[in-house]
Coordinates of C-alpha atoms in Angstrom, one line a residue:
X28 CA 65.1 78.6 103.1
X29 CA 67.2 76.6 100.7
X30 CA 70.9 75.9 100.8
X31 CA 73.2 78.0 98.5
X32 CA 74.7 74.7 97.5
X33 CA 71.5 73.9 95.6
X34 CA 71.6 76.9 93.3
X35 CA 71.3 76.6 89.6
X36 CA 73.1 78.8 87.0
X37 CA 69.7 80.3 86.0
X38 CA 69.0 81.4 89.6
X39 CA 72.4 83.1 89.8
X40 CA 71.9 84.9 86.5
X41 CA 68.4 86.1 87.6
X42 CA 69.7 87.4 90.9
X43 CA 72.7 89.1 89.1
X44 CA 70.3 91.0 86.8
X45 CA 68.6 92.7 89.8
X46 CA 71.6 92.8 92.1
X47 CA 72.7 96.1 93.5
X48 CA 76.0 96.5 95.5
X49 CA 77.3 99.8 96.7
X50 CA 80.2 98.7 98.9
X51 CA 83.7 98.5 97.5
X52 CA 86.6 96.1 98.3
X53 CA 85.1 92.6 97.7
X54 CA 88.0 90.2 97.5
X55 CA 86.2 87.5 95.6
X56 CA 84.2 88.5 92.6
X57 CA 82.3 86.7 89.8
X58 CA 81.7 87.7 86.2
X59 CA 78.0 87.4 85.2
X60 CA 77.3 88.8 81.8
X61 CA 79.4 92.0 81.6
X62 CA 79.2 92.8 85.3
X63 CA 81.7 92.0 88.0
X64 CA 79.9 91.3 91.3
X65 CA 80.9 90.3 94.8
X66 CA 80.7 86.5 95.0
X67 CA 79.4 85.7 98.4
X68 CA 76.6 88.4 98.5
X69 CA 75.4 87.3 95.1
X70 CA 75.2 83.7 96.1
X71 CA 73.3 84.6 99.3
X72 CA 71.0 86.8 97.3
X73 CA 70.3 84.1 94.7
X74 CA 69.6 81.5 97.4
X75 CA 67.4 83.9 99.3
X76 CA 69.2 83.5 102.6
X77 CA 70.1 86.3 105.0
X78 CA 73.6 87.9 105.0
X79 CA 74.6 86.1 108.3
X80 CA 74.3 82.7 106.5
X81 CA 77.3 80.5 107.4
X82 CA 78.3 80.2 103.7
X83 CA 81.8 81.8 103.5
X84 CA 83.4 83.4 100.5
X85 CA 85.4 80.3 99.5
X86 CA 82.3 78.1 99.5
X87 CA 80.4 80.8 97.4
X88 CA 83.3 80.8 94.9
X89 CA 83.3 77.0 94.7
X90 CA 79.5 77.1 94.0
X91 CA 79.9 79.7 91.3
X92 CA 82.8 77.8 89.7
X93 CA 80.8 74.6 89.7
X94 CA 78.0 76.4 87.8
X95 CA 80.6 77.6 85.2
X96 CA 81.1 81.2 86.2
X97 CA 84.5 83.0 86.1
X98 CA 85.6 84.1 89.5
X99 CA 88.4 86.5 90.4
X100 CA 90.4 87.2 93.6
X101 CA 91.6 90.7 94.1
X102 CA 94.8 90.9 96.1
X103 CA 95.3 94.6 95.7
X104 CA 93.2 97.6 96.5
X105 CA 95.2 100.3 94.6
X106 CA 93.7 103.4 96.2
X107 CA 94.6 102.3 99.7
X108 CA 98.1 101.1 98.9
X109 CA 98.9 104.2 96.9
X110 CA 97.8 106.4 99.7
X111 CA 100.0 104.5 102.2
X112 CA 103.0 104.9 100.0
X113 CA 102.4 108.6 99.5
X114 CA 102.0 109.2 103.3
X115 CA 105.2 107.2 103.9
X116 CA 107.2 109.3 101.4
X117 CA 105.7 112.5 102.7
X118 CA 106.7 111.8 106.3
X119 CA 110.1 110.3 105.3
X120 CA 109.5 107.1 107.4
X121 CA 110.6 104.7 104.7
X122 CA 110.9 101.9 107.2
X123 CA 111.6 98.9 105.0
X124 CA 112.9 96.3 107.5
X125 CA 112.3 95.2 111.0
X126 CA 115.8 96.2 111.9
X127 CA 115.0 99.8 110.8
X128 CA 111.8 99.8 112.9
X129 CA 113.7 98.5 116.0
X130 CA 116.5 101.0 115.5
X131 CA 114.0 103.9 115.2
X132 CA 112.2 102.7 118.4
X133 CA 115.3 102.3 120.4
X134 CA 116.7 105.7 119.6
X135 CA 113.8 107.2 121.7
X136 CA 114.9 105.3 124.8
X137 CA 117.0 107.4 127.2
X138 CA 120.5 106.0 128.0
X139 CA 119.8 105.6 131.8
X140 CA 116.8 103.4 131.0
X141 CA 119.0 100.9 129.2
X142 CA 120.7 100.1 132.6
X143 CA 117.3 98.8 133.8
X144 CA 117.1 96.1 131.1
X145 CA 117.9 92.6 132.7
X146 CA 121.1 90.9 131.5
X147 CA 119.2 87.7 131.0
X148 CA 116.3 89.2 129.0
X149 CA 117.0 87.2 125.8
X150 CA 117.1 83.9 127.7
X151 CA 114.2 84.6 130.1
X152 CA 111.9 86.7 127.9
X153 CA 108.9 84.5 128.8
X154 CA 109.6 85.1 132.5
X155 CA 109.7 88.9 132.0
X156 CA 106.7 89.0 129.6
X157 CA 104.4 86.2 131.0
X158 CA 105.7 85.4 134.5
X159 CA 106.9 81.9 133.7
X160 CA 109.8 80.3 135.6
X161 CA 113.3 81.5 134.8
X162 CA 115.7 79.2 132.9
X163 CA 119.2 79.0 134.3
X164 CA 120.9 78.7 130.9

């Protein structure tokens, strides 16, 4: 087996012509001809190495850029984010900040349970969570 770092542009183009990819959601893609393909799987295919090769996506992108290909990084997956927004609007959650999340969570705690919270919780949180020594501050 050869290293993906030794690839030539012609090998990548040849692999791209026969490349089939059915999964969605690749973060890094490369433009070969008129097709947009996932970067890492294409590099591994072109090099003839198995999918568990240690070459990561960033290395694959660097190899492709060195060979003169245009690469892209997708930060959004619109279908997923749109659905999340719609679900949030439907349920009326609309939790925008950490304060709103904490406020919503604390509303569910009965009043008599608040009496069980230690007075020094904010100072000795590590003691109560992890069992470390208490500080006397």
